[in-house]
Tab-separated table of C-alpha atoms (C1' of nucleotides) in Angstrom:
chain	number	residue	atom	x	y	z
A	54	UNK	CA	34.520	-17.775	324.773
A	55	UNK	CA	35.337	-18.112	321.125
A	56	UNK	CA	32.848	-18.503	319.417
A	57	UNK	CA	30.145	-18.835	321.608
A	58	UNK	CA	29.376	-15.533	322.743
A	59	UNK	CA	25.761	-15.202	322.048
A	60	UNK	CA	25.600	-11.523	319.975
A	61	UNK	CA	23.742	-9.317	321.807
A	62	UNK	CA	20.297	-8.113	320.780
A	63	UNK	CA	20.700	-4.627	319.070
A	64	UNK	CA	18.114	-2.352	320.901
A	65	UNK	CA	16.848	-1.301	317.800
A	66	UNK	CA	14.389	-3.981	317.435
A	67	UNK	CA	10.888	-0.887	317.437
A	68	UNK	CA	7.662	-2.717	318.268
A	69	UNK	CA	5.745	-4.187	314.916
A	70	UNK	CA	8.287	-3.494	312.318
A	71	UNK	CA	9.725	-6.356	310.898
A	72	UNK	CA	12.241	-4.443	309.070
A	73	UNK	CA	14.187	-3.990	312.217
A	74	UNK	CA	13.966	-8.128	312.054
A	75	UNK	CA	15.247	-7.786	308.487
A	76	UNK	CA	17.789	-4.792	309.415
A	77	UNK	CA	19.115	-7.682	311.811
A	78	UNK	CA	19.799	-9.811	309.477
A	79	UNK	CA	21.204	-8.613	306.615
A	80	UNK	CA	22.195	-4.906	307.304
A	81	UNK	CA	26.240	-5.282	307.732
A	82	UNK	CA	28.721	-4.324	306.252
A	83	UNK	CA	28.883	-7.963	303.879
A	84	UNK	CA	25.914	-10.161	304.802
A	85	UNK	CA	23.955	-8.825	301.267
A	86	UNK	CA	26.760	-9.521	299.047
A	87	UNK	CA	27.193	-12.991	300.956
A	88	UNK	CA	23.980	-14.259	300.186
A	89	UNK	CA	23.795	-12.426	296.716
A	90	UNK	CA	27.127	-14.711	295.998
A	91	UNK	CA	24.867	-17.415	296.707
A	92	UNK	CA	22.077	-17.169	294.547
A	93	UNK	CA	23.188	-19.074	291.616
A	94	UNK	CA	22.993	-21.823	294.253
A	95	UNK	CA	26.152	-23.798	295.819
A	96	UNK	CA	29.120	-22.239	296.499
A	97	UNK	CA	32.456	-22.806	298.708
A	98	UNK	CA	34.181	-20.867	300.775
A	99	UNK	CA	37.167	-19.738	297.702
A	100	UNK	CA	34.690	-18.937	295.882
A	101	UNK	CA	32.703	-15.951	297.704
A	102	UNK	CA	35.994	-15.109	298.551
A	103	UNK	CA	36.435	-14.199	295.525
A	104	UNK	CA	32.994	-13.947	294.729
A	105	UNK	CA	32.688	-10.892	297.464
A	106	UNK	CA	36.406	-8.826	296.470
A	107	UNK	CA	37.326	-7.541	299.279
A	108	UNK	CA	35.875	-9.347	301.942
A	109	UNK	CA	38.651	-11.157	304.798
A	110	UNK	CA	38.430	-14.266	306.049
A	111	UNK	CA	37.086	-13.072	309.801
A	112	UNK	CA	34.191	-11.114	308.276
A	113	UNK	CA	33.628	-13.345	305.834
A	114	UNK	CA	33.234	-16.520	308.003
A	115	UNK	CA	31.514	-13.910	310.516
A	116	UNK	CA	28.631	-13.939	308.324
A	117	UNK	CA	28.553	-17.165	307.201
A	118	UNK	CA	28.475	-17.912	310.354
A	119	UNK	CA	25.662	-16.217	311.646
A	120	UNK	CA	23.597	-16.471	307.862
A	121	UNK	CA	23.792	-20.295	308.620
A	122	UNK	CA	22.061	-19.422	312.727
A	123	UNK	CA	19.657	-17.292	310.798
A	124	UNK	CA	18.320	-20.247	308.772
A	125	UNK	CA	19.345	-18.366	305.892
A	126	UNK	CA	22.138	-20.465	304.651
A	127	UNK	CA	23.430	-24.471	304.462
A	128	UNK	CA	26.559	-25.400	305.217
A	129	UNK	CA	27.607	-28.633	303.450
A	130	UNK	CA	31.560	-30.058	304.858
A	131	UNK	CA	33.019	-32.938	301.931
A	132	UNK	CA	35.450	-34.315	305.003
A	133	UNK	CA	38.407	-34.480	302.520
A	134	UNK	CA	42.384	-32.581	303.131
A	135	UNK	CA	42.085	-30.142	302.993
A	136	UNK	CA	38.551	-30.202	303.554
A	137	UNK	CA	35.981	-28.562	300.791
A	138	UNK	CA	32.585	-26.427	302.683
A	139	UNK	CA	29.894	-25.899	300.247
A	140	UNK	CA	27.575	-23.080	301.122
A	141	UNK	CA	23.970	-22.572	299.998
A	142	UNK	CA	21.058	-20.887	300.429
A	143	UNK	CA	18.087	-22.836	302.461
A	144	UNK	CA	14.495	-22.704	301.323
A	145	UNK	CA	13.754	-18.963	303.850
A	146	UNK	CA	17.313	-17.886	302.101
A	147	UNK	CA	15.550	-18.300	298.822
A	148	UNK	CA	12.561	-16.281	299.926
A	149	UNK	CA	14.581	-13.499	301.905
A	150	UNK	CA	16.630	-13.136	298.431
A	151	UNK	CA	13.513	-11.940	296.427
A	152	UNK	CA	12.688	-8.859	297.813
A	153	UNK	CA	16.960	-8.401	298.622
A	154	UNK	CA	17.157	-8.493	294.755
A	155	UNK	CA	14.747	-6.205	294.065
A	156	UNK	CA	15.899	-3.781	296.672
A	157	UNK	CA	19.163	-3.825	294.282
A	158	UNK	CA	17.517	-3.803	291.241
A	159	UNK	CA	16.693	0.255	292.754
A	160	UNK	CA	20.424	0.610	293.541
A	161	UNK	CA	20.661	-0.207	289.390
A	162	UNK	CA	17.735	1.823	288.262
A	163	UNK	CA	18.055	4.756	290.607
A	164	UNK	CA	21.800	5.545	291.432
A	165	UNK	CA	22.524	7.770	289.618
A	166	UNK	CA	19.632	10.114	289.950
A	167	UNK	CA	20.981	9.971	294.555
A	168	UNK	CA	24.066	10.501	293.186
A	169	UNK	CA	23.015	13.748	291.922
A	170	UNK	CA	20.997	14.390	294.360
A	171	UNK	CA	24.300	14.629	296.191
A	172	UNK	CA	25.790	16.806	294.403
A	173	UNK	CA	23.153	19.475	294.080
A	174	UNK	CA	22.569	19.292	297.683
A	175	UNK	CA	26.428	19.455	298.119
A	176	UNK	CA	26.288	22.634	295.818
A	177	UNK	CA	22.847	24.114	297.482
A	178	UNK	CA	24.054	23.951	301.049
A	179	UNK	CA	24.843	27.171	301.926
A	180	UNK	CA	21.523	28.380	301.164
A	181	UNK	CA	19.960	26.168	304.068
A	182	UNK	CA	20.512	27.996	307.962
B	75	UNK	CA	32.453	21.507	310.265
B	76	UNK	CA	29.101	20.906	310.904
B	77	UNK	CA	26.729	19.598	309.131
B	78	UNK	CA	28.752	19.880	305.938
B	79	UNK	CA	31.716	17.916	306.210
B	80	UNK	CA	31.381	15.334	303.300
B	81	UNK	CA	30.857	11.809	304.691
B	82	UNK	CA	33.822	10.144	303.918
B	83	UNK	CA	32.468	7.131	300.662
B	84	UNK	CA	32.484	3.454	302.146
B	85	UNK	CA	34.491	1.067	300.782
B	86	UNK	CA	31.957	-1.598	300.135
B	87	UNK	CA	30.578	-0.527	296.375
B	88	UNK	CA	31.821	-3.948	295.175
B	89	UNK	CA	31.575	-3.665	291.504
B	90	UNK	CA	28.328	-3.094	289.766
B	91	UNK	CA	25.833	-4.329	292.447
B	92	UNK	CA	22.971	-2.110	293.233
B	93	UNK	CA	23.051	-3.747	296.518
B	94	UNK	CA	25.912	-1.817	297.511
B	95	UNK	CA	24.688	1.373	297.024
B	96	UNK	CA	20.705	1.197	298.499
B	97	UNK	CA	22.765	0.416	301.638
B	98	UNK	CA	24.916	2.797	300.810
B	99	UNK	CA	21.235	4.826	301.598
B	100	UNK	CA	19.548	2.149	304.016
B	101	UNK	CA	22.023	0.236	305.931
B	102	UNK	CA	22.397	1.910	309.665
B	103	UNK	CA	20.711	2.197	312.105
B	104	UNK	CA	18.031	4.099	311.948
B	105	UNK	CA	17.546	4.946	308.573
B	106	UNK	CA	14.446	2.653	307.221
B	107	UNK	CA	12.298	3.185	310.378
B	108	UNK	CA	12.563	6.487	309.624
B	109	UNK	CA	11.275	6.130	305.844
B	110	UNK	CA	8.650	4.513	307.236
B	111	UNK	CA	7.866	6.967	309.305
B	112	UNK	CA	7.189	9.467	306.156
B	113	UNK	CA	5.428	6.443	304.808
B	114	UNK	CA	1.848	8.251	305.450
B	115	UNK	CA	2.583	11.310	303.893
B	116	UNK	CA	3.746	14.655	305.265
B	117	UNK	CA	4.646	14.105	308.632
B	118	UNK	CA	6.807	17.126	311.640
B	119	UNK	CA	9.783	16.043	313.536
B	120	UNK	CA	8.315	16.147	316.448
B	121	UNK	CA	5.850	13.293	315.062
B	122	UNK	CA	8.356	11.119	313.789
B	123	UNK	CA	10.613	11.099	317.061
B	124	UNK	CA	7.610	9.728	318.654
B	125	UNK	CA	6.918	7.639	315.673
B	126	UNK	CA	9.838	6.155	315.455
B	127	UNK	CA	10.948	5.592	319.367
B	128	UNK	CA	13.564	4.914	321.800
B	129	UNK	CA	15.688	7.636	318.449
B	130	UNK	CA	17.929	10.347	319.585
B	131	UNK	CA	17.304	14.225	318.501
B	132	UNK	CA	20.706	13.561	317.196
B	133	UNK	CA	20.602	10.842	315.181
B	134	UNK	CA	16.573	11.807	313.864
B	135	UNK	CA	18.841	14.930	312.669
B	136	UNK	CA	21.059	12.968	310.640
B	137	UNK	CA	19.496	10.404	308.937
B	138	UNK	CA	17.327	13.094	307.945
B	139	UNK	CA	20.051	15.278	307.009
B	140	UNK	CA	21.081	12.575	305.134
B	141	UNK	CA	18.133	11.192	303.977
B	142	UNK	CA	17.130	14.593	302.074
B	143	UNK	CA	21.033	14.786	300.736
B	144	UNK	CA	20.273	11.154	298.743
B	145	UNK	CA	16.989	13.067	297.551
B	146	UNK	CA	14.873	10.895	299.461
B	147	UNK	CA	13.061	13.160	301.862
B	148	UNK	CA	12.016	16.537	301.507
B	149	UNK	CA	12.240	18.715	304.161
B	150	UNK	CA	9.155	22.004	304.348
B	151	UNK	CA	9.986	25.442	307.012
B	152	UNK	CA	6.972	26.959	307.691
B	153	UNK	CA	8.786	29.798	309.566
B	154	UNK	CA	7.208	30.512	312.638
B	155	UNK	CA	7.875	30.324	316.452
B	156	UNK	CA	8.527	28.011	316.790
B	157	UNK	CA	8.634	27.001	314.118
B	158	UNK	CA	6.678	24.156	311.806
B	159	UNK	CA	8.920	21.506	310.005
B	160	UNK	CA	7.807	19.108	307.754
B	161	UNK	CA	9.103	16.189	306.860
B	162	UNK	CA	8.029	13.923	303.357
B	163	UNK	CA	9.523	11.090	300.716
B	164	UNK	CA	9.890	12.542	297.419
B	165	UNK	CA	8.888	11.285	293.820
B	166	UNK	CA	12.716	8.631	294.135
B	167	UNK	CA	11.640	8.148	298.381
B	168	UNK	CA	8.074	6.316	296.998
B	169	UNK	CA	9.899	4.041	295.075
B	170	UNK	CA	12.338	3.355	297.269
B	171	UNK	CA	9.552	2.014	300.041
B	172	UNK	CA	8.254	-0.264	298.027
B	173	UNK	CA	10.753	-2.917	297.604
B	174	UNK	CA	11.927	-1.657	301.698
B	175	UNK	CA	7.816	-3.235	302.419
B	176	UNK	CA	8.172	-6.251	300.753
B	177	UNK	CA	11.530	-6.725	302.966
B	178	UNK	CA	9.365	-5.823	306.489
B	179	UNK	CA	6.855	-7.644	304.847
B	180	UNK	CA	9.252	-10.657	304.415
B	181	UNK	CA	10.329	-10.138	308.242
B	182	UNK	CA	6.866	-10.101	309.860
B	183	UNK	CA	5.980	-13.840	308.308
B	184	UNK	CA	9.355	-15.229	308.382
B	185	UNK	CA	11.153	-13.419	311.588
B	186	UNK	CA	9.465	-16.444	314.024
B	187	UNK	CA	11.462	-18.713	311.639
B	188	UNK	CA	14.697	-17.351	311.804
B	189	UNK	CA	14.315	-17.088	315.598
B	190	UNK	CA	13.722	-21.127	314.978
B	191	UNK	CA	16.392	-21.549	313.490
B	192	UNK	CA	18.754	-19.240	315.325
B	193	UNK	CA	17.216	-21.192	318.746
B	194	UNK	CA	17.886	-24.868	317.090
B	195	UNK	CA	21.509	-23.208	316.013
B	196	UNK	CA	22.161	-21.963	319.468
B	197	UNK	CA	20.826	-25.735	320.686
B	198	UNK	CA	23.056	-28.109	318.475
B	199	UNK	CA	26.294	-26.499	318.434
B	200	UNK	CA	28.208	-28.343	320.343
B	201	UNK	CA	28.621	-30.491	317.612
B	202	UNK	CA	30.012	-28.376	315.121
B	203	UNK	CA	34.087	-27.905	314.753
C	66	DC	C1'	41.331	-25.292	301.885
C	67	DT	C1'	38.669	-23.377	305.636
C	68	DG	C1'	38.903	-20.773	309.792
C	69	DC	C1'	40.113	-18.899	314.644
C	70	DA	C1'	41.997	-15.708	318.071
C	71	DT	C1'	43.770	-11.768	318.858
C	72	DC	C1'	45.009	-7.072	318.335
C	73	DC	C1'	43.680	-2.737	317.342
C	74	DA	C1'	42.426	2.199	314.369
C	75	DG	C1'	37.802	4.101	313.351
C	76	DC	C1'	33.466	5.004	312.995
C	77	DT	C1'	28.381	5.094	315.506
C	78	DA	C1'	25.610	6.013	317.882
C	79	DG	C1'	24.018	7.193	322.934
C	80	DA	C1'	24.317	10.749	326.796
C	81	DT	C1'	23.465	15.188	327.840
C	82	DA	C1'	23.570	20.144	327.605
C	83	DC	C1'	22.627	24.571	324.906
C	84	DT	C1'	20.171	27.775	321.447
C	85	DG	C1'	17.014	30.249	317.778
D	136	DC	C1'	9.942	23.023	318.480
D	137	DA	C1'	13.561	21.821	315.926
D	138	DG	C1'	18.043	21.490	315.880
D	139	DT	C1'	23.777	22.073	317.052
D	140	DA	C1'	27.747	20.755	319.605
D	141	DT	C1'	30.619	17.572	322.783
D	142	DC	C1'	32.292	13.818	324.356
D	143	DT	C1'	32.879	8.477	324.386
D	144	DA	C1'	31.630	4.017	325.196
D	145	DG	C1'	31.046	0.063	322.690
D	146	DC	C1'	30.468	-1.988	318.049
D	147	DT	C1'	32.279	-3.383	313.967
D	148	DG	C1'	35.011	-4.318	310.636
D	149	DG	C1'	40.884	-5.008	309.158
D	150	DA	C1'	45.178	-6.778	309.207
D	151	DT	C1'	47.793	-10.421	310.930
D	152	DG	C1'	49.244	-15.029	312.390
D	153	DC	C1'	48.207	-19.580	314.019
D	154	DA	C1'	45.220	-24.285	312.983
D	155	DG	C1'	43.153	-28.883	311.517
DNA sequence: CTGCATCCAGCTAGATACTG
DNA sequence: CAGTATCTAGCTGGATGCAG
Protein backbone atom coordinates (compact mmCIF):
# COMPACT_ATOMS: atom_id res chain seq x y z
CA UNK A 1 0.00 0.00 0.00
CA UNK A 2 2.44 2.59 -1.12
CA UNK A 3 1.82 4.25 -4.42
CA UNK A 4 -0.55 1.60 -5.60
CA UNK A 5 -3.42 2.79 -3.48
CA UNK A 6 -6.12 3.86 -5.85
CA UNK A 7 -7.48 7.27 -4.93
CA UNK A 8 -11.14 7.06 -4.19
CA UNK A 9 -13.31 8.86 -6.69
CA UNK A 10 -14.46 12.20 -5.42
CA UNK A 11 -18.22 12.23 -5.29
CA UNK A 12 -18.76 15.50 -7.08
CA UNK A 13 -19.10 13.89 -10.44
CA UNK A 14 -22.41 15.52 -11.21
CA UNK A 15 -24.13 13.97 -14.17
CA UNK A 16 -23.13 15.33 -17.52
CA UNK A 17 -20.98 18.15 -16.29
CA UNK A 18 -17.60 18.13 -17.95
CA UNK A 19 -16.45 20.72 -15.48
CA UNK A 20 -16.44 18.22 -12.66
CA UNK A 21 -14.20 16.03 -14.75
CA UNK A 22 -11.83 18.89 -15.29
CA UNK A 23 -11.87 19.78 -11.63
CA UNK A 24 -11.02 16.20 -10.89
CA UNK A 25 -7.87 16.81 -12.88
CA UNK A 26 -6.78 20.34 -12.14
CA UNK A 27 -8.44 21.55 -8.97
CA UNK A 28 -5.86 20.63 -6.39
CA UNK A 29 -3.53 23.19 -5.00
CA UNK A 30 -0.59 22.72 -7.34
CA UNK A 31 -1.70 20.99 -10.49
CA UNK A 32 -2.41 24.06 -12.55
CA UNK A 33 0.88 25.62 -11.65
CA UNK A 34 2.74 22.47 -12.58
CA UNK A 35 1.01 22.36 -15.93
CA UNK A 36 2.01 25.96 -16.57
CA UNK A 37 5.58 25.08 -15.68
CA UNK A 38 5.45 22.69 -18.62
CA UNK A 39 3.96 25.13 -21.08
CA UNK A 40 7.26 25.91 -22.76
CA UNK A 41 8.18 22.30 -23.36
CA UNK A 42 10.34 19.67 -21.74
CA UNK A 43 11.56 20.54 -18.29
CA UNK A 44 13.36 18.72 -15.51
CA UNK A 45 11.98 17.79 -12.13
CA UNK A 46 14.26 20.21 -10.35
CA UNK A 47 13.40 22.99 -12.76
CA UNK A 48 9.71 22.59 -12.09
CA UNK A 49 10.47 22.56 -8.41
CA UNK A 50 12.14 25.93 -8.73
CA UNK A 51 9.57 27.35 -11.10
CA UNK A 52 6.64 26.39 -8.95
CA UNK A 53 8.06 28.09 -5.93
CA UNK A 54 6.98 26.70 -2.61
CA UNK A 55 5.95 23.25 -3.75
CA UNK A 56 7.34 20.37 -1.72
CA UNK A 57 8.94 17.35 -3.33
CA UNK A 58 6.10 15.27 -2.07
CA UNK A 59 3.45 17.38 -3.73
CA UNK A 60 5.44 17.81 -6.92
CA UNK A 61 5.89 14.09 -7.30
CA UNK A 62 2.28 13.34 -6.45
CA UNK A 63 1.02 15.98 -8.83
CA UNK A 64 3.24 14.79 -11.62
CA UNK A 65 2.18 11.18 -11.09
CA UNK A 66 -1.44 12.09 -11.19
CA UNK A 67 -1.03 14.11 -14.35
CA UNK A 68 0.95 11.32 -15.89
CA UNK A 69 -1.79 8.88 -15.05
CA UNK A 70 -4.35 11.23 -16.55
CA UNK A 71 -2.43 11.33 -19.79
CA UNK A 72 -1.69 15.04 -19.45
CA UNK A 73 2.02 14.74 -18.79
CA UNK A 74 4.79 12.57 -20.24
CA UNK A 75 7.72 11.37 -18.20
CA UNK A 76 11.09 10.67 -19.76
CA UNK A 77 13.94 9.09 -17.85
CA UNK A 78 17.57 9.22 -18.86
CA UNK A 79 19.11 6.37 -16.90
CA UNK A 80 22.32 7.94 -15.77
CA UNK A 81 23.58 8.47 -12.25
CA UNK A 82 22.25 10.68 -10.90
CA UNK A 83 19.13 10.21 -13.00
CA UNK A 84 17.74 12.84 -15.34
CA UNK A 85 13.99 12.97 -15.50
CA UNK A 86 12.17 15.27 -17.89
CA UNK A 87 8.51 16.05 -18.03
CA UNK A 88 6.47 17.51 -20.84
CA UNK A 89 2.86 17.89 -21.83
CA UNK A 90 1.27 15.24 -23.99
CA UNK A 91 -0.85 16.22 -26.96
CA UNK A 92 -3.84 15.94 -24.67
CA UNK A 93 -2.10 18.11 -22.14
CA UNK A 94 -1.50 20.77 -24.76
CA UNK A 95 -5.20 20.91 -25.50
CA UNK A 96 -5.93 21.35 -21.81
CA UNK A 97 -3.41 24.14 -21.58
CA UNK A 98 -5.44 26.35 -23.88
CA UNK A 99 -8.55 26.87 -21.76
CA UNK A 100 -6.33 27.05 -18.70
CA UNK A 101 -4.43 29.91 -20.25
CA UNK A 102 -7.66 31.77 -20.73
CA UNK A 103 -8.52 31.24 -17.12
CA UNK A 104 -5.14 32.59 -16.12
CA UNK A 105 -5.65 35.54 -18.37
CA UNK A 106 -8.99 36.17 -16.75
CA UNK A 107 -7.28 36.22 -13.39
CA UNK A 108 -4.67 38.68 -14.57
CA UNK A 109 -7.28 40.93 -16.06
CA UNK A 110 -9.91 40.79 -13.38
CA UNK A 111 -8.23 40.14 -10.10
CA UNK A 112 -8.13 43.77 -9.06
CA UNK A 113 -11.86 43.95 -9.61
CA UNK A 114 -12.35 40.91 -7.42
CA UNK A 115 -10.23 42.48 -4.73
CA UNK A 116 -12.32 45.62 -4.89
CA UNK A 117 -15.49 43.61 -4.63
CA UNK A 118 -14.15 41.85 -1.57
CA UNK A 119 -13.11 45.06 0.13
CA UNK A 120 -16.46 46.58 -0.66
CA UNK A 121 -18.35 43.54 0.57
CA UNK A 122 -16.43 43.52 3.81
CA UNK A 123 -17.10 47.22 4.30
CA UNK A 124 -20.84 46.92 3.80
CA UNK A 125 -21.25 43.61 5.58
CA UNK A 126 -23.18 45.04 8.55
CA UNK A 127 -26.04 45.95 6.21
CA UNK A 128 -26.82 42.35 5.41
CA UNK A 129 -28.88 40.45 7.90
CA UNK B 1 -17.92 35.09 14.35
CA UNK B 2 -20.45 33.83 11.93
CA UNK B 3 -20.06 34.87 8.33
CA UNK B 4 -17.77 37.75 9.10
CA UNK B 5 -14.72 35.63 9.66
CA UNK B 6 -12.20 36.59 7.05
CA UNK B 7 -10.89 33.53 5.25
CA UNK B 8 -7.14 33.41 5.57
CA UNK B 9 -5.33 33.83 2.28
CA UNK B 10 -4.19 30.55 0.84
CA UNK B 11 -0.43 30.60 0.44
CA UNK B 12 -0.33 29.47 -3.13
CA UNK B 13 -0.39 32.93 -4.50
CA UNK B 14 2.64 32.43 -6.67
CA UNK B 15 4.00 35.69 -8.00
CA UNK B 16 2.39 36.91 -11.17
CA UNK B 17 0.26 33.90 -11.87
CA UNK B 18 -3.33 34.84 -12.53
CA UNK B 19 -4.22 31.21 -12.36
CA UNK B 20 -3.68 31.10 -8.63
CA UNK B 21 -6.09 33.97 -8.31
CA UNK B 22 -8.67 32.13 -10.30
CA UNK B 23 -8.14 28.98 -8.29
CA UNK B 24 -8.67 31.02 -5.19
CA UNK B 25 -12.12 31.75 -6.57
CA UNK B 26 -13.27 28.61 -8.31
CA UNK B 27 -11.20 25.67 -7.12
CA UNK B 28 -13.33 24.47 -4.26
CA UNK B 29 -15.55 21.51 -4.63
CA UNK B 30 -18.81 23.22 -5.56
CA UNK B 31 -18.09 26.71 -6.78
CA UNK B 32 -17.85 25.91 -10.45
CA UNK B 33 -21.07 23.94 -10.39
CA UNK B 34 -22.89 26.75 -8.65
CA UNK B 35 -21.66 29.24 -11.24
CA UNK B 36 -22.96 26.98 -14.00
CA UNK B 37 -26.30 26.81 -12.24
CA UNK B 38 -26.47 30.54 -12.75
CA UNK B 39 -25.50 30.53 -16.39
CA UNK B 40 -29.06 30.90 -17.64
CA UNK B 41 -29.86 33.89 -15.51
CA UNK B 42 -31.61 34.58 -12.25
CA UNK B 43 -32.34 31.52 -10.19
CA UNK B 44 -33.62 30.84 -6.70
CA UNK B 45 -31.72 29.29 -3.85
CA UNK B 46 -33.82 26.16 -3.89
CA UNK B 47 -33.45 25.82 -7.64
CA UNK B 48 -29.69 25.90 -7.40
CA UNK B 49 -29.90 23.37 -4.64
CA UNK B 50 -31.77 21.03 -6.93
CA UNK B 51 -29.64 21.76 -9.97
CA UNK B 52 -26.38 21.17 -8.16
CA UNK B 53 -27.40 17.79 -6.94
CA UNK B 54 -25.78 16.62 -3.77
CA UNK B 55 -24.76 19.97 -2.39
CA UNK B 56 -25.72 20.60 1.22
CA UNK B 57 -27.39 23.80 2.30
CA UNK B 58 -24.32 24.64 4.25
CA UNK B 59 -22.02 24.38 1.26
CA UNK B 60 -24.45 26.12 -1.04
CA UNK B 61 -24.76 29.08 1.28
CA UNK B 62 -21.04 29.28 1.89
CA UNK B 63 -20.29 29.05 -1.80
CA UNK B 64 -22.84 31.68 -2.68
CA UNK B 65 -21.53 34.03 0.02
CA UNK B 66 -18.00 33.67 -1.18
CA UNK B 67 -18.99 34.31 -4.77
CA UNK B 68 -21.02 37.28 -3.69
CA UNK B 69 -18.06 38.65 -1.83
CA UNK B 70 -15.87 38.11 -4.86
CA UNK B 71 -18.25 40.13 -7.00
CA UNK B 72 -19.14 37.14 -9.16
CA UNK B 73 -22.69 36.67 -7.95
CA UNK B 74 -25.53 39.07 -7.12
CA UNK B 75 -28.07 38.38 -4.41
CA UNK B 76 -31.60 39.72 -4.55
CA UNK B 77 -34.05 39.39 -1.70
CA UNK B 78 -37.80 39.75 -2.03
CA UNK B 79 -38.90 40.38 1.54
CA UNK B 80 -42.00 38.27 1.70
CA UNK B 81 -42.79 35.38 4.00
CA UNK B 82 -41.39 32.94 3.27
CA UNK B 83 -38.56 34.90 1.67
CA UNK B 84 -37.62 34.70 -1.97
CA UNK B 85 -33.94 34.96 -2.70
CA UNK B 86 -32.63 35.04 -6.23
CA UNK B 87 -29.08 34.78 -7.38
CA UNK B 88 -27.54 35.77 -10.69
CA UNK B 89 -24.14 36.39 -12.16
CA UNK B 90 -22.74 39.89 -12.13
CA UNK B 91 -21.14 41.35 -15.24
CA UNK B 92 -17.83 40.17 -13.83
CA UNK B 93 -19.31 36.75 -13.26
CA UNK B 94 -20.42 36.57 -16.86
CA UNK B 95 -16.87 37.20 -18.03
CA UNK B 96 -15.64 34.41 -15.80
CA UNK B 97 -18.24 32.06 -17.16
CA UNK B 98 -16.71 32.15 -20.63
CA UNK B 99 -13.35 30.51 -19.91
CA UNK B 100 -15.10 28.15 -17.52
CA UNK B 101 -17.38 27.02 -20.30
CA UNK B 102 -14.37 26.19 -22.39
CA UNK B 103 -12.95 24.16 -19.56
CA UNK B 104 -16.22 22.31 -19.26
CA UNK B 105 -16.23 21.71 -22.97
CA UNK B 106 -12.73 20.35 -22.72
CA UNK B 107 -13.94 17.93 -20.12
CA UNK B 108 -16.83 16.79 -22.24
CA UNK B 109 -14.61 16.31 -25.23
CA UNK B 110 -11.63 14.73 -23.60
CA UNK B 111 -12.77 12.88 -20.56
CA UNK B 112 -12.91 9.53 -22.27
CA UNK B 113 -9.33 9.96 -23.34
CA UNK B 114 -8.37 10.72 -19.76
CA UNK B 115 -10.15 7.61 -18.60
CA UNK B 116 -8.31 5.56 -21.16
CA UNK B 117 -5.03 7.03 -20.05
CA UNK B 118 -5.81 6.15 -16.47
CA UNK B 119 -6.78 2.62 -17.28
CA UNK B 120 -3.68 2.21 -19.36
CA UNK B 121 -1.46 3.69 -16.68
CA UNK B 122 -2.89 1.39 -14.06
CA UNK B 123 -2.38 -1.60 -16.31
CA UNK B 124 1.27 -0.82 -16.96
CA UNK B 125 2.08 0.41 -13.48
CA UNK B 126 4.26 -2.60 -12.58
CA UNK B 127 6.77 -1.57 -15.26
CA UNK B 128 7.64 1.64 -13.49
CA UNK B 129 10.22 1.67 -10.70
C1' DC C 1 19.03 14.37 -8.70
C1' DT C 2 14.70 12.29 -8.21
C1' DG C 3 11.55 10.23 -5.37
C1' DC C 4 9.20 7.51 -1.56
C1' DA C 5 7.62 6.80 3.44
C1' DT C 6 5.89 8.58 7.63
C1' DC C 7 3.89 11.64 10.76
C1' DC C 8 0.67 15.18 11.64
C1' DA C 9 -1.68 19.97 11.82
C1' DG C 10 -5.31 22.23 9.67
C1' DC C 11 -8.80 22.71 6.51
C1' DT C 12 -13.08 20.88 4.03
C1' DA C 13 -17.20 19.49 3.73
C1' DG C 14 -20.96 16.12 5.30
C1' DA C 15 -24.63 15.13 8.83
C1' DT C 16 -27.79 16.93 11.71
C1' DA C 17 -30.65 20.03 14.14
C1' DC C 18 -32.60 24.57 14.81
C1' DT C 19 -34.60 29.55 13.23
C1' DG C 20 -37.19 33.66 11.09
C1' DC D 1 -38.04 29.00 1.82
C1' DA D 2 -33.59 30.25 3.02
C1' DG D 3 -30.63 30.09 5.92
C1' DT D 4 -27.45 29.33 10.62
C1' DA D 5 -24.89 26.45 14.11
C1' DT D 6 -22.21 22.62 15.72
C1' DC D 7 -19.70 18.53 15.61
C1' DT D 8 -16.46 15.71 13.31
C1' DA D 9 -14.48 12.21 9.91
C1' DG D 10 -11.47 12.36 6.39
C1' DC D 11 -8.67 14.46 3.12
C1' DT D 12 -4.70 17.74 1.90
C1' DG D 13 -0.59 19.17 2.05
C1' DG D 14 3.75 20.51 4.86
C1' DA D 15 8.03 18.77 7.35
C1' DT D 16 11.40 15.56 7.68
C1' DG D 17 14.16 11.65 6.80
C1' DC D 18 15.66 7.83 3.94
C1' DA D 19 16.92 5.62 -0.76
C1' DG D 20 18.29 4.40 -5.58
